Backbone as a ProteinNet text record, in pm:
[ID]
protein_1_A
[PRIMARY]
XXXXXXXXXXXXXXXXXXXXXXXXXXXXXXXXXXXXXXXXXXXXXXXXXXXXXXXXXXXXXXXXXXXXX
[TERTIARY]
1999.7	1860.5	1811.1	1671.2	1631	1611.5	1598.3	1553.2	1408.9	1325.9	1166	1197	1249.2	1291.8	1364.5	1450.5	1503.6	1397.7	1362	1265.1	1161.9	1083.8	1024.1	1088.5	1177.1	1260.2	1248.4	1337.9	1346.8	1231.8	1078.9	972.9	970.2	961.9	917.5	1046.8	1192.3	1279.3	1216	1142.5	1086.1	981.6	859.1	741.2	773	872.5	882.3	980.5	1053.6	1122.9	1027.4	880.1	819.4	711.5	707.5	647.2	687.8	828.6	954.4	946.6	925	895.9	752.5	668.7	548.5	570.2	596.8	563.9	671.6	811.9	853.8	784.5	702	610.1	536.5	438.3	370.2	418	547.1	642.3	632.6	706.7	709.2	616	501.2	356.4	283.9	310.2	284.3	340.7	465.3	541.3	509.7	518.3	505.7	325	206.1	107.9	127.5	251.1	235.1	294.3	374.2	413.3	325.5	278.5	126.1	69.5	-2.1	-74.1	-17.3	99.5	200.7	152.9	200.1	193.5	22.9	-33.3	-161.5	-218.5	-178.2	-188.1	-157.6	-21.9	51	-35.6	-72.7	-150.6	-299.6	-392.6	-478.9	-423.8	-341.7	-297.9	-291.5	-231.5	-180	-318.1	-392.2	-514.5	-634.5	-623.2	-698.5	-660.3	-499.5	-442.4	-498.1	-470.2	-495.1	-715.1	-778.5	-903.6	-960.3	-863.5	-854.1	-833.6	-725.2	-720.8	-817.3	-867.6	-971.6	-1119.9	-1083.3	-1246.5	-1242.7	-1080	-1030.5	-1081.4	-1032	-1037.4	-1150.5	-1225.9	-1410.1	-1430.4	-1411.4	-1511.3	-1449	-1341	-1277.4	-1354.5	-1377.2	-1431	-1550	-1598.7	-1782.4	-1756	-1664.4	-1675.5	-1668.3	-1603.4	-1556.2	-1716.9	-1736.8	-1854.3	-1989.2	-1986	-2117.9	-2071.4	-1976	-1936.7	-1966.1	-1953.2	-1962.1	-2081.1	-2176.2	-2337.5	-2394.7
-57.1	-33.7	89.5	81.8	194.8	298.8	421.8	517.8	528.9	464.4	423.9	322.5	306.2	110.2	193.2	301.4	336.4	449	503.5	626	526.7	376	305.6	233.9	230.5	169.4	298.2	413	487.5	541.3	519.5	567.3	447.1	293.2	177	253.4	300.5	289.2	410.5	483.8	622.4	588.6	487.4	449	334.5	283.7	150.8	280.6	353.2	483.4	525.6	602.4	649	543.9	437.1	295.1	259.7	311.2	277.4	343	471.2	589	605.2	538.6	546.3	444.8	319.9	230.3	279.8	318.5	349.5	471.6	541.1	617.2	513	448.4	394.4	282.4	252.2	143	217.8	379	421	473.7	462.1	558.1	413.6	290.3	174.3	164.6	160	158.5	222.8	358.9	488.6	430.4	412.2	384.7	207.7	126.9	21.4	53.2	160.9	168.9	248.8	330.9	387.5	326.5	165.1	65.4	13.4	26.8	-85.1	12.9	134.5	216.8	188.2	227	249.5	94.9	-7.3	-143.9	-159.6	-88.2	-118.9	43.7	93.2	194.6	126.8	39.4	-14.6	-132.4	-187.3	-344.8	-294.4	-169.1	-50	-65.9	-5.9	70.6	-50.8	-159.9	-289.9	-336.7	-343.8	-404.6	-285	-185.9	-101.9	-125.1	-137.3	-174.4	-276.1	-399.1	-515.5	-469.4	-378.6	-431	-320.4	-245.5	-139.5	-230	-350.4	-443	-561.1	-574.6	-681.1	-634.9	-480.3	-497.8	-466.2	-412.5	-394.3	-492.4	-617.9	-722.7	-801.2	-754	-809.5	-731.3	-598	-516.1	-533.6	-562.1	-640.5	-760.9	-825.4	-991.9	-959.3	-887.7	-821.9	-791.8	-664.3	-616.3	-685.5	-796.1	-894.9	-981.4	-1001.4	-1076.8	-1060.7	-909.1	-841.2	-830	-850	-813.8	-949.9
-4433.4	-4394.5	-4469.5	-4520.9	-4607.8	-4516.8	-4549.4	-4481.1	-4410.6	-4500.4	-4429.3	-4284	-4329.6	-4246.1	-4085	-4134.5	-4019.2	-3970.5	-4009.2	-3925.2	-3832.3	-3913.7	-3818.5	-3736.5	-3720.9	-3631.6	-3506.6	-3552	-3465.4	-3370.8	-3492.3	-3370.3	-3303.5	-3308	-3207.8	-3082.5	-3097	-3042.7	-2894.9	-2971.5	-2887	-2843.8	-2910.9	-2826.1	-2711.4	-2701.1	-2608.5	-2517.7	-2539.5	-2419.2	-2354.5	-2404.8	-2353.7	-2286.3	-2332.5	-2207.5	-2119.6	-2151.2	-2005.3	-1907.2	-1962.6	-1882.5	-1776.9	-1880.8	-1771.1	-1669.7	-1712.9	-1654.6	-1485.8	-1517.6	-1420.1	-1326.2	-1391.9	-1323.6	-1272.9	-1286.6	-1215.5	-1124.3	-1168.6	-1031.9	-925.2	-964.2	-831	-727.9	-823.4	-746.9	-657.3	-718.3	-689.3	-566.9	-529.1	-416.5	-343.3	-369.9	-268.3	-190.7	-261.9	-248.1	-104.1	-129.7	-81.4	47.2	16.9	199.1	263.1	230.6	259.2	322.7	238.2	274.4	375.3	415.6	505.8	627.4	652.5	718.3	808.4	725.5	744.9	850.5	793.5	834.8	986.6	1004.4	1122.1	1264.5	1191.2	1284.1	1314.1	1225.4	1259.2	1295.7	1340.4	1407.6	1554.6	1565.5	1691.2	1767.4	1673.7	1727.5	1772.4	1722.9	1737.2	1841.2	1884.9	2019.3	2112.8	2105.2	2255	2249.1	2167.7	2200.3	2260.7	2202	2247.1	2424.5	2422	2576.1	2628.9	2589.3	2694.8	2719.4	2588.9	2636.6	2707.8	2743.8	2800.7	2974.8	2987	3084	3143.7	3067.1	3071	3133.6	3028.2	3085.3	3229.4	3242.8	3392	3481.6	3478	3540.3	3571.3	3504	3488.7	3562.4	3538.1	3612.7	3778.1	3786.8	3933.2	4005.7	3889.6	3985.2	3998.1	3895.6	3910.6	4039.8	4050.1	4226.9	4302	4316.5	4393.5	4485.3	4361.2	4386.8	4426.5
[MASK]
+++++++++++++++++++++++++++++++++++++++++++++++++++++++++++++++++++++

């Protein structure tokens, strides 16, 4: 291999390292970001059930007191 032939070799060998490199940067920021999302998901699923039931029991409460009357 000529000497031209190998220096371009050696930069593709260093530009596809340093693509490796990002890209594994952004795998992991990707991830870190998806359990985030996961996280975040399962606190508004939380927070939807306990509303669910404060209007559940509203409207029982209402059914009650329209009887009543």
């Amino acid at each position: 291999m000529a000497d031209p032939q190998l220096k371009a070799l050696a930069v593709k060998i260093n530009d596809l390292i340093q693509l490796c490199d990002q890209l594994d940067r952004e795998n992991r920021l990707l991830k870190s970001e998806a359990v985030d999302w996961i996280d975040e998901r399962e606190q508004l699923v939380e927070k939807t059930e306990v509303a669910r039931t404060k209007v559940e029991s509203m409207i029982l409460r209402l059914k009650a007191l329209e009887q009543e009357s």
